[in-house]
XYZ file of C-alpha atoms in Angstrom:
442
model
C 42.285 -30.517 -11.820
C 43.384 -33.303 -14.204
C 45.311 -34.144 -17.346
C 44.218 -34.475 -20.934
C 45.959 -36.545 -23.631
C 46.238 -34.577 -26.817
C 49.045 -36.168 -28.906
C 50.942 -39.427 -29.320
C 54.718 -38.871 -29.314
C 57.900 -40.972 -29.357
C 61.162 -40.078 -27.633
C 64.311 -39.671 -29.751
C 67.930 -39.067 -28.754
C 69.684 -36.442 -30.807
C 73.275 -35.511 -29.890
C 72.756 -36.665 -26.358
C 69.499 -34.786 -25.842
C 66.023 -36.232 -25.611
C 63.300 -34.890 -27.861
C 59.747 -35.886 -28.636
C 58.423 -36.623 -32.083
C 54.661 -36.251 -32.642
C 53.185 -39.354 -34.195
C 49.462 -38.493 -34.331
C 46.656 -36.897 -32.362
C 45.236 -39.050 -29.626
C 41.912 -40.583 -30.496
C 39.437 -41.003 -27.665
C 36.896 -43.771 -27.215
C 34.162 -41.817 -28.937
C 36.322 -41.711 -32.088
C 37.174 -38.019 -31.811
C 40.254 -36.128 -30.770
C 38.260 -33.747 -28.537
C 39.151 -34.327 -24.901
C 36.180 -34.933 -22.565
C 35.402 -32.719 -19.606
C 37.029 -33.475 -16.306
C 35.199 -35.743 -13.949
C 33.756 -33.688 -11.084
C 31.077 -33.717 -8.428
C 27.457 -32.930 -9.257
C 27.445 -29.162 -9.900
C 25.624 -26.932 -7.426
C 22.414 -25.513 -8.940
C 21.420 -23.250 -6.038
C 17.884 -24.555 -5.669
C 15.724 -22.966 -2.995
C 15.681 -25.030 0.203
C 12.269 -26.224 1.315
C 12.644 -24.442 4.651
C 12.961 -21.043 2.986
C 10.098 -21.832 0.621
C 7.876 -22.631 3.613
C 8.777 -19.280 5.173
C 7.596 -17.545 2.004
C 4.319 -19.459 2.005
C 3.696 -18.639 5.666
C 4.275 -14.921 5.066
C 1.990 -14.989 2.041
C -0.717 -16.899 3.892
C -0.732 -14.634 6.944
C -0.975 -11.533 4.747
C -3.873 -12.936 2.722
C -5.686 -13.998 5.890
C -5.156 -10.551 7.378
C -6.550 -8.944 4.208
C -9.632 -11.154 4.260
C -10.073 -10.564 7.980
C -9.818 -6.782 7.563
C -12.353 -6.774 4.722
C -14.700 -8.930 6.794
C -14.350 -6.596 9.774
C -15.218 -3.611 7.565
C -18.228 -5.399 6.060
C -19.674 -6.399 9.430
C -19.290 -2.874 10.853
C -19.869 -0.926 7.648
C -22.858 0.975 9.119
C -21.035 2.169 12.213
C -20.067 5.832 12.080
C -16.331 5.090 12.404
C -16.298 2.694 9.447
C -18.889 4.507 7.335
C -16.877 7.727 7.490
C -13.824 5.807 6.200
C -15.593 4.947 2.915
C -15.764 1.121 3.058
C -15.759 0.718 -0.736
C -12.164 1.885 -0.898
C -11.169 -0.194 2.114
C -12.329 -3.307 0.245
C -10.175 -2.305 -2.721
C -7.152 -1.833 -0.476
C -7.628 -5.336 0.925
C -7.907 -6.778 -2.590
C -4.742 -4.987 -3.711
C -2.902 -6.314 -0.661
C -3.945 -9.866 -1.584
C -2.546 -9.418 -5.101
C 0.768 -8.115 -3.772
C 1.157 -10.978 -1.308
C 0.199 -13.549 -3.971
C 3.275 -12.550 -5.991
C 5.324 -14.557 -3.465
C 3.862 -17.831 -4.785
C 5.418 -17.942 -8.306
C 8.767 -16.728 -6.936
C 8.957 -19.729 -4.590
C 9.576 -22.408 -7.224
C 12.470 -23.645 -9.376
C 13.558 -26.935 -10.941
C 14.172 -28.348 -7.493
C 10.452 -28.126 -6.712
C 9.459 -30.116 -9.796
C 8.473 -27.276 -12.135
C 9.680 -27.426 -15.732
C 11.058 -24.489 -17.709
C 7.682 -23.653 -19.250
C 5.950 -23.451 -15.887
C 8.766 -21.398 -14.413
C 8.654 -18.991 -17.368
C 4.926 -18.423 -16.878
C 5.564 -17.881 -13.189
C 8.167 -15.254 -14.077
C 5.527 -13.093 -15.773
C 2.981 -13.594 -12.988
C 5.112 -11.678 -10.496
C 5.129 -8.265 -12.274
C 1.413 -8.616 -13.020
C 0.475 -9.247 -9.395
C 2.890 -6.713 -7.898
C 2.054 -3.873 -10.303
C -1.719 -4.267 -10.226
C -1.754 -4.754 -6.456
C 0.288 -1.613 -5.838
C -1.760 0.478 -8.276
C -5.055 -0.687 -6.755
C -3.932 0.087 -3.193
C -2.601 3.574 -3.887
C -5.264 4.470 -6.438
C -7.892 3.602 -3.834
C -6.094 5.694 -1.213
C -5.762 8.660 -3.576
C -9.374 8.462 -4.750
C -10.568 8.146 -1.158
C -8.648 11.259 -0.092
C -9.636 13.161 -3.236
C -13.302 12.398 -2.664
C -13.021 13.718 0.875
C -11.261 16.841 -0.369
C -14.031 17.533 -2.883
C -16.595 17.244 -0.098
C -14.674 19.766 1.977
C -14.623 22.158 -0.960
C -18.429 22.039 -1.201
C -18.157 21.434 -4.950
C -21.136 19.062 -5.197
C -24.298 18.120 -3.314
C -23.191 14.484 -3.254
C -19.880 12.921 -4.297
C -20.411 9.487 -5.819
C -17.516 7.088 -6.384
C -17.976 7.472 -10.130
C -17.210 11.182 -9.849
C -13.639 10.501 -8.706
C -12.877 7.065 -10.179
C -11.456 8.248 -13.516
C -7.794 8.622 -12.399
C -7.875 5.141 -10.882
C -9.287 3.655 -14.082
C -6.707 5.434 -16.260
C -3.781 4.203 -14.140
C -5.009 0.621 -14.075
C -5.656 0.547 -17.826
C -2.197 2.005 -18.498
C -0.517 -0.590 -16.288
C -2.471 -3.426 -17.909
C -1.538 -2.255 -21.415
C 2.174 -2.159 -20.542
C 1.976 -5.620 -18.987
C 0.154 -7.012 -22.036
C 2.798 -5.609 -24.380
C 5.576 -7.031 -22.210
C 3.918 -10.451 -22.086
C 3.306 -10.517 -25.836
C 6.554 -9.039 -27.173
C 9.358 -10.200 -24.890
C 8.137 -12.030 -21.772
C 10.414 -13.068 -18.962
C 11.851 -16.565 -19.465
C 13.407 -18.906 -16.942
C 17.099 -19.331 -17.697
C 19.842 -21.126 -15.817
C 23.232 -19.466 -16.053
C 26.584 -21.009 -15.142
C 28.402 -18.836 -12.631
C 31.518 -21.035 -12.146
C 32.967 -22.813 -15.167
C 35.352 -24.909 -13.058
C 32.696 -26.451 -10.826
C 29.686 -26.034 -13.094
C 27.758 -24.124 -10.436
C 24.686 -22.393 -11.861
C 21.748 -20.251 -10.766
C 18.294 -19.804 -12.290
C 16.674 -16.426 -12.915
C 13.938 -14.777 -14.937
C 15.580 -13.110 -17.936
C 14.463 -10.900 -20.806
C 16.534 -8.951 -23.316
C 14.287 -5.868 -23.252
C 12.858 -6.099 -19.746
C 14.032 -2.621 -18.723
C 11.990 -1.096 -21.550
C 8.887 -2.280 -19.702
C 10.066 -2.140 -16.086
C 10.825 1.597 -16.186
C 7.337 2.596 -17.472
C 5.745 0.314 -14.887
C 7.753 1.937 -12.098
C 6.581 5.356 -13.295
C 2.957 4.175 -13.348
C 3.360 2.828 -9.806
C 4.936 6.065 -8.577
C 2.157 8.286 -9.932
C -0.590 7.149 -7.511
C 1.943 7.021 -4.676
C 2.937 10.664 -5.171
C -0.663 11.775 -5.724
C -1.709 10.001 -2.536
C 1.002 11.797 -0.569
C -0.079 15.159 -2.012
C -3.748 14.558 -1.258
C -2.896 13.309 2.235
C -1.076 16.591 2.844
C -4.110 18.562 1.685
C -6.360 16.710 4.111
C -3.868 16.396 6.950
C -5.931 18.566 9.310
C -9.210 16.716 8.839
C -10.540 14.638 11.708
C -8.872 11.218 11.806
C -12.262 9.545 11.528
C -12.444 10.645 7.891
C -8.853 10.447 6.732
C -5.675 8.454 7.363
C -3.266 11.210 6.306
C -0.801 10.674 9.143
C -0.677 6.929 8.590
C -0.325 7.370 4.837
C 2.822 9.440 5.379
C 4.214 6.758 7.698
C 3.268 4.037 5.196
C 5.052 5.692 2.279
C 8.193 6.341 4.329
C 8.309 2.737 5.553
C 7.884 1.330 2.060
C 10.622 3.587 0.695
C 12.938 2.279 3.411
C 12.025 -1.310 2.530
C 12.924 -0.720 -1.120
C 16.191 1.002 -0.192
C 17.194 -1.981 1.959
C 15.984 -4.828 -0.245
C 16.769 -3.575 -3.760
C 20.586 -3.558 -3.314
C 20.429 -7.036 -1.770
C 18.455 -8.371 -4.738
C 20.779 -6.766 -7.294
C 24.018 -7.862 -5.607
C 22.903 -11.439 -4.952
C 21.094 -11.931 -8.245
C 23.872 -14.098 -9.678
C 25.457 -15.116 -6.404
C 22.851 -16.596 -4.078
C 19.348 -17.801 -4.871
C 18.496 -17.822 -1.163
C 19.581 -14.223 -0.579
C 17.794 -12.998 -3.689
C 14.606 -14.831 -2.742
C 14.672 -13.417 0.778
C 15.028 -9.867 -0.566
C 12.117 -10.355 -2.977
C 9.693 -11.859 -0.471
C 10.625 -9.175 2.058
C 9.314 -6.533 -0.369
C 6.293 -8.574 -1.446
C 5.332 -9.222 2.180
C 6.140 -5.893 3.822
C 4.232 -3.751 1.294
C 0.776 -5.270 1.904
C 1.421 -5.956 5.589
C 2.387 -2.358 6.377
C -0.610 -1.141 4.388
C -3.051 -3.297 6.316
C -1.456 -2.630 9.704
C -1.238 1.152 9.408
C -4.633 1.724 7.797
C -6.866 -0.785 9.578
C -5.407 -1.168 13.065
C -6.049 2.512 14.014
C -9.643 2.158 12.802
C -10.144 -0.934 14.905
C -8.783 0.886 17.944
C -11.031 3.886 17.251
C -14.028 1.574 16.932
C -13.132 -0.110 20.216
C -12.848 3.265 21.964
C -16.205 4.346 20.538
C -17.907 1.150 21.690
C -16.487 1.458 25.211
C -17.095 5.194 25.402
C -13.409 6.009 25.766
C -12.421 9.452 24.548
C -9.579 9.329 22.062
C -7.659 11.884 20.010
C -9.487 13.073 16.914
C -7.700 16.262 15.891
C -4.749 15.649 13.612
C -1.271 15.468 15.082
C 0.703 18.634 14.940
C -2.170 20.805 13.726
C -1.890 24.230 15.309
C -3.915 27.329 14.748
C -6.200 27.672 11.768
C -5.751 24.855 9.245
C -6.586 25.258 5.580
C -7.903 22.272 3.658
C -8.032 23.105 -0.039
C -9.670 26.463 0.570
C -11.697 25.515 3.644
C -10.468 27.201 6.799
C -10.617 24.921 9.846
C -10.101 26.617 13.208
C -8.373 24.989 16.169
C -10.301 23.464 19.086
C -11.932 26.025 21.365
C -10.054 26.612 24.557
C -11.917 25.393 27.583
C -14.195 22.905 25.876
C -14.292 19.331 27.029
C -13.849 17.785 23.590
C -10.893 18.834 21.390
C -12.717 17.743 18.260
C -15.400 20.439 18.642
C -14.800 23.423 16.413
C -16.330 26.862 16.241
C -17.923 28.189 13.092
C -16.665 31.374 11.463
C -18.334 33.167 8.556
C -16.319 31.231 5.943
C -17.450 27.631 5.862
C -16.121 26.154 9.091
C -16.145 22.400 9.542
C -17.534 20.632 12.553
C -16.478 16.998 12.216
C -17.048 15.844 15.758
C -20.457 14.352 14.923
C -18.806 11.139 13.807
C -15.531 11.365 15.722
C -14.149 8.441 17.612
C -14.130 10.443 20.840
C -17.939 10.450 21.081
C -19.571 7.287 22.426
C -22.543 5.871 20.588
C -25.839 7.576 21.351
C -24.222 10.547 23.103
C -25.439 13.955 22.012
C -23.347 17.071 21.528
C -24.001 20.696 22.132
C -23.981 23.044 19.177
C -21.150 25.537 19.187
C -21.848 29.260 19.135
C -19.510 32.119 18.362
C -16.003 31.400 19.601
C -15.924 34.544 21.774
C -18.889 33.333 23.867
C -18.447 32.133 27.422
C -18.546 28.521 28.584
C -19.919 27.428 31.942
C -21.035 24.167 33.497
C -24.718 23.294 33.907
C -25.395 19.965 35.604
C -21.889 18.886 34.705
C -22.273 19.794 31.028
C -20.676 22.810 29.323
C -22.882 25.418 27.712
C -22.199 28.534 25.647
C -23.446 31.867 26.926
C -23.790 34.800 24.594
C -22.320 38.087 25.777
C -23.502 41.601 24.832
C -20.330 42.058 22.828
C -20.952 39.176 20.480
C -24.774 39.026 20.326
C -25.015 41.724 17.661
C -22.403 40.051 15.464
C -24.063 36.690 16.001
C -27.451 38.051 14.895
C -25.962 39.537 11.734
C -24.162 36.365 10.665
C -26.622 33.788 11.970
C -28.335 33.231 8.649
C -25.050 32.881 6.771
C -23.512 30.528 9.342
C -26.644 28.421 9.495
C -26.725 28.105 5.721
C -23.082 27.036 5.527
C -23.449 24.620 8.423
C -26.605 23.123 6.947
C -24.959 22.729 3.547
C -21.988 20.840 4.951
C -24.140 18.769 7.280
C -26.233 17.679 4.321
C -23.115 16.746 2.360
C -21.499 14.592 5.053
C -24.736 13.262 6.464
C -24.701 15.176 9.754
C -27.514 14.089 12.109
C -30.328 16.495 12.813
C -31.272 17.620 16.293
C -33.812 14.817 16.540
C -31.353 12.266 15.187
C -28.701 13.302 17.654
C -30.872 12.001 20.472
C -31.509 8.739 18.649
C -29.014 5.952 19.500
C -29.530 4.576 16.009
C -27.726 7.550 14.531
C -24.414 5.704 14.874
C -25.596 3.152 12.369
C -26.417 5.783 9.735
C -24.023 5.976 6.811
C -22.377 9.215 5.891
C -24.388 10.095 2.810
C -21.683 11.865 0.924
C -19.046 9.205 1.540
C -21.128 6.100 0.989
C -23.462 7.371 -1.702
C -26.595 6.495 0.314
C -29.448 8.951 0.295
């Protein structure tokens, strides 16, 4: 607090009372009558501390390294049955989208305190929505397209499902997002502005501002939600497929975790937007780091464990969690594992297009052959330690009548997913064969 001189006055006694007579307005040294501002300490500008900025860079760097490492792991093992069945092309796209999301931390880590001018900070403001939106759309579009491609294979709709046959929705979403971002950048881009939050002390805080930002943010959120919802729907449709081919369970966990992250971080960002630069920055980098990190952890770590089990010959779970009884996958009826068999991933064939996915399951060590399953009402007994199916008089007649139909359906699906032939099953090199339908190889 302080005092300001505004007028020049003289005292005057009038009937024993003192009064003041204004002579003129006080003129300050600059020749004006406008009082200067009070002297005060250097106002607080709420610059990001270097320690917090380093934390952001470390989180960004570890995520990018993990993305590159995951993509490299997929590339090196792309011919192994575990990785080939997971459609490596889409795994590469997921890694690339994760890199874009993590890179959005970089432009959010600078302000005037780091030496950037207003122009550089304004350009950095627009980089964040570009990187976050495109990264999210690429990740979830790849997941949706991957699941959709698998679903089309299970429906027996085509002899071979190329990536181009299912890439249209991904292309439409990405083009839509890019158009919205271009319009936002051209018409009313985010600008770096410093706003005073305490007139007495002069304390201020810098933020990215735009008068019409919500007109672009809302459409972008809708575009980002579309592939997320479609991925959840397609994951539900393929939830009973062998885990070697689909990540349905982990996709559900991923979406739930990311919703929780948004519910925790969004209120923090909104409340602290004009109160604390440190709190706002922490909330932003928590979202930008957790989204790609959860994606990479939940989608790639289980594959690496399945690959390790396959290499060491350790039997692992392949049937989906919670699947009981007959499971329907977009019109394809998948029966439960046969009681009494040694491998839960082995299914029986019925007359209506049953799926046997254990050829490439993680429970089967490399080079190991499998027995072919007969009718599910046959008997199982051990021969030299290995189970075999014995036909009974009750089911032999039915088996003879439906043999041609079952063989045709089984052959059709085996051709679509690249099932090994009887000769190939005894060849250790079969594990290095790609799944024709998934990878597009002939």
